Amino acid sequence: MQPRLPDTNWVIVPSSDAMFLELESGRADALVTSDAQIADYLNNRGRGTMIIPQPVERQPTNIGLRKSTDQKLHDWLDAELQKLVASGAMDEIWARYTTVAG
């Protein structure tokens, strides 16, 4: 994102709470965060605008599992996530949490 906005002063903060405090206090004009996180913020605050730059560049997300020699949970999660993606359910779930109330 930084190369696209070369004349921007970037401030890295240690937490989401600190990020939102920067915006609420007027020390920041904009935030760069995930669509789910900013949608939740906007829905709770009732003000602001989410802008998604085009073209959309998706990035993977991750979950962590405790180390184990038993791969059953890992394999089950992979299979279930693949089913959700293939059926289109993943997009429906994602839209539920990334749409700003209007």
PDB file of C-alpha atoms in Angstrom:
ATOM      1  CA  MET A   1       0.000   0.000   0.000  1.00  0.00           C
ATOM      2  CA  GLN A   2       2.804   2.430   0.787  1.00  0.00           C
ATOM      3  CA  PRO A   3       4.139   2.644  -2.793  1.00  0.00           C
ATOM      4  CA  ARG A   4       0.664   3.706  -3.982  1.00  0.00           C
ATOM      5  CA  LEU A   5       0.524   6.558  -1.453  1.00  0.00           C
ATOM      6  CA  PRO A   6       4.035   8.031  -1.473  1.00  0.00           C
ATOM      7  CA  ASP A   7       3.083  11.396   0.057  1.00  0.00           C
ATOM      8  CA  THR A   8       1.459   9.847   3.123  1.00  0.00           C
ATOM      9  CA  ASN A   9       2.760   9.934   6.682  1.00  0.00           C
ATOM     10  CA  TRP A  10       2.432   6.353   7.923  1.00  0.00           C
ATOM     11  CA  VAL A  11       2.022   5.667  11.632  1.00  0.00           C
ATOM     12  CA  ILE A  12       2.329   2.090  12.839  1.00  0.00           C
ATOM     13  CA  VAL A  13       0.439   1.460  16.082  1.00  0.00           C
ATOM     14  CA  PRO A  14       0.632  -1.540  18.431  1.00  0.00           C
ATOM     15  CA  SER A  15      -3.050  -2.519  18.450  1.00  0.00           C
ATOM     16  CA  SER A  16      -6.450  -2.060  16.843  1.00  0.00           C
ATOM     17  CA  ASP A  17      -7.581  -0.013  19.834  1.00  0.00           C
ATOM     18  CA  ALA A  18      -4.642   2.358  19.335  1.00  0.00           C
ATOM     19  CA  MET A  19      -5.435   2.594  15.619  1.00  0.00           C
ATOM     20  CA  PHE A  20      -9.045   3.587  16.259  1.00  0.00           C
ATOM     21  CA  LEU A  21      -7.951   6.031  18.974  1.00  0.00           C
ATOM     22  CA  GLU A  22      -5.685   7.764  16.423  1.00  0.00           C
ATOM     23  CA  LEU A  23      -8.709   8.257  14.175  1.00  0.00           C
ATOM     24  CA  GLU A  24     -11.146   9.250  16.942  1.00  0.00           C
ATOM     25  CA  SER A  25      -8.724  11.813  18.377  1.00  0.00           C
ATOM     26  CA  GLY A  26      -8.111  13.432  14.992  1.00  0.00           C
ATOM     27  CA  ARG A  27      -4.454  12.406  14.820  1.00  0.00           C
ATOM     28  CA  ALA A  28      -5.198  10.232  11.766  1.00  0.00           C
ATOM     29  CA  ASP A  29      -7.315  11.000   8.720  1.00  0.00           C
ATOM     30  CA  ALA A  30      -7.624   7.408   7.523  1.00  0.00           C
ATOM     31  CA  LEU A  31      -6.927   3.809   8.500  1.00  0.00           C
ATOM     32  CA  VAL A  32      -5.569   0.878   6.555  1.00  0.00           C
ATOM     33  CA  THR A  33      -7.038  -2.278   8.032  1.00  0.00           C
ATOM     34  CA  SER A  34      -9.060  -5.341   7.097  1.00  0.00           C
ATOM     35  CA  ASP A  35     -12.495  -4.930   5.583  1.00  0.00           C
ATOM     36  CA  ALA A  36     -14.084  -6.986   8.382  1.00  0.00           C
ATOM     37  CA  GLN A  37     -12.508  -4.857  11.100  1.00  0.00           C
ATOM     38  CA  ILE A  38     -13.428  -1.514   9.572  1.00  0.00           C
ATOM     39  CA  ALA A  39     -16.981  -2.699   8.759  1.00  0.00           C
ATOM     40  CA  ASP A  40     -17.448  -3.610  12.422  1.00  0.00           C
ATOM     41  CA  TYR A  41     -16.098  -0.215  13.482  1.00  0.00           C
ATOM     42  CA  LEU A  42     -18.327   1.693  11.046  1.00  0.00           C
ATOM     43  CA  ASN A  43     -21.420  -0.293  12.012  1.00  0.00           C
ATOM     44  CA  ASN A  44     -20.776   0.403  15.707  1.00  0.00           C
ATOM     45  CA  ARG A  45     -19.943   4.113  15.258  1.00  0.00           C
ATOM     46  CA  GLY A  46     -22.518   4.916  12.594  1.00  0.00           C
ATOM     47  CA  ARG A  47     -20.186   7.231  10.721  1.00  0.00           C
ATOM     48  CA  GLY A  48     -17.250   7.048   8.341  1.00  0.00           C
ATOM     49  CA  THR A  49     -16.637   5.515   4.942  1.00  0.00           C
ATOM     50  CA  MET A  50     -14.957   2.321   3.824  1.00  0.00           C
ATOM     51  CA  ILE A  51     -13.048   2.610   0.556  1.00  0.00           C
ATOM     52  CA  ILE A  52     -11.744  -0.557  -1.064  1.00  0.00           C
ATOM     53  CA  PRO A  53      -9.065   0.301  -3.645  1.00  0.00           C
ATOM     54  CA  GLN A  54      -9.577  -1.203  -7.083  1.00  0.00           C
ATOM     55  CA  PRO A  55      -8.510  -3.616  -8.315  1.00  0.00           C
ATOM     56  CA  VAL A  56      -9.008  -5.648  -5.139  1.00  0.00           C
ATOM     57  CA  GLU A  57      -5.858  -7.451  -4.080  1.00  0.00           C
ATOM     58  CA  ARG A  58      -6.816 -10.316  -1.796  1.00  0.00           C
ATOM     59  CA  GLN A  59      -4.422 -11.523   0.829  1.00  0.00           C
ATOM     60  CA  PRO A  60      -4.569 -14.823   2.662  1.00  0.00           C
ATOM     61  CA  THR A  61      -5.490 -15.046   6.296  1.00  0.00           C
ATOM     62  CA  ASN A  62      -4.374 -17.598   8.816  1.00  0.00           C
ATOM     63  CA  ILE A  63      -5.419 -19.506  11.886  1.00  0.00           C
ATOM     64  CA  GLY A  64      -3.129 -21.210  14.344  1.00  0.00           C
ATOM     65  CA  LEU A  65      -3.416 -24.734  15.683  1.00  0.00           C
ATOM     66  CA  ARG A  66      -1.518 -26.235  18.576  1.00  0.00           C
ATOM     67  CA  LYS A  67       1.382 -28.399  17.375  1.00  0.00           C
ATOM     68  CA  SER A  68       0.395 -32.027  17.265  1.00  0.00           C
ATOM     69  CA  THR A  69       1.418 -35.224  15.564  1.00  0.00           C
ATOM     70  CA  ASP A  70      -2.311 -35.920  15.094  1.00  0.00           C
ATOM     71  CA  GLN A  71      -3.324 -34.215  11.835  1.00  0.00           C
ATOM     72  CA  LYS A  72      -7.046 -35.081  12.090  1.00  0.00           C
ATOM     73  CA  LEU A  73      -8.169 -31.591  13.123  1.00  0.00           C
ATOM     74  CA  HIS A  74      -5.915 -29.915  10.545  1.00  0.00           C
ATOM     75  CA  ASP A  75      -7.175 -32.169   7.751  1.00  0.00           C
ATOM     76  CA  TRP A  76     -10.817 -31.727   8.805  1.00  0.00           C
ATOM     77  CA  LEU A  77     -10.493 -27.917   8.872  1.00  0.00           C
ATOM     78  CA  ASP A  78      -8.876 -27.885   5.427  1.00  0.00           C
ATOM     79  CA  ALA A  79     -11.634 -30.085   3.995  1.00  0.00           C
ATOM     80  CA  GLU A  80     -14.433 -28.018   5.546  1.00  0.00           C
ATOM     81  CA  LEU A  81     -12.932 -24.730   4.355  1.00  0.00           C
ATOM     82  CA  GLN A  82     -12.581 -26.138   0.833  1.00  0.00           C
ATOM     83  CA  LYS A  83     -16.271 -27.143   0.910  1.00  0.00           C
ATOM     84  CA  LEU A  84     -17.288 -23.642   2.054  1.00  0.00           C
ATOM     85  CA  VAL A  85     -15.283 -22.026  -0.733  1.00  0.00           C
ATOM     86  CA  ALA A  86     -16.558 -24.429  -3.422  1.00  0.00           C
ATOM     87  CA  SER A  87     -20.208 -23.957  -2.435  1.00  0.00           C
ATOM     88  CA  GLY A  88     -19.986 -20.153  -2.331  1.00  0.00           C
ATOM     89  CA  ALA A  89     -20.871 -20.157   1.375  1.00  0.00           C
ATOM     90  CA  MET A  90     -17.529 -18.574   2.279  1.00  0.00           C
ATOM     91  CA  ASP A  91     -18.337 -15.502   0.162  1.00  0.00           C
ATOM     92  CA  GLU A  92     -21.790 -15.264   1.789  1.00  0.00           C
ATOM     93  CA  ILE A  93     -20.306 -15.498   5.283  1.00  0.00           C
ATOM     94  CA  TRP A  94     -17.615 -12.950   4.455  1.00  0.00           C
ATOM     95  CA  ALA A  95     -20.189 -10.511   3.028  1.00  0.00           C
ATOM     96  CA  ARG A  96     -22.223 -10.717   6.247  1.00  0.00           C
ATOM     97  CA  TYR A  97     -19.279  -9.353   8.250  1.00  0.00           C
ATOM     98  CA  THR A  98     -17.783  -6.919   5.742  1.00  0.00           C
ATOM     99  CA  THR A  99     -20.884  -5.021   4.642  1.00  0.00           C
ATOM    100  CA  VAL A 100     -21.430  -1.648   6.248  1.00  0.00           C
ATOM    101  CA  ALA A 101     -25.007  -0.999   7.359  1.00  0.00           C
ATOM    102  CA  GLY A 102     -26.570   1.662   5.210  1.00  0.00           C
TER     103      GLY A 102
END
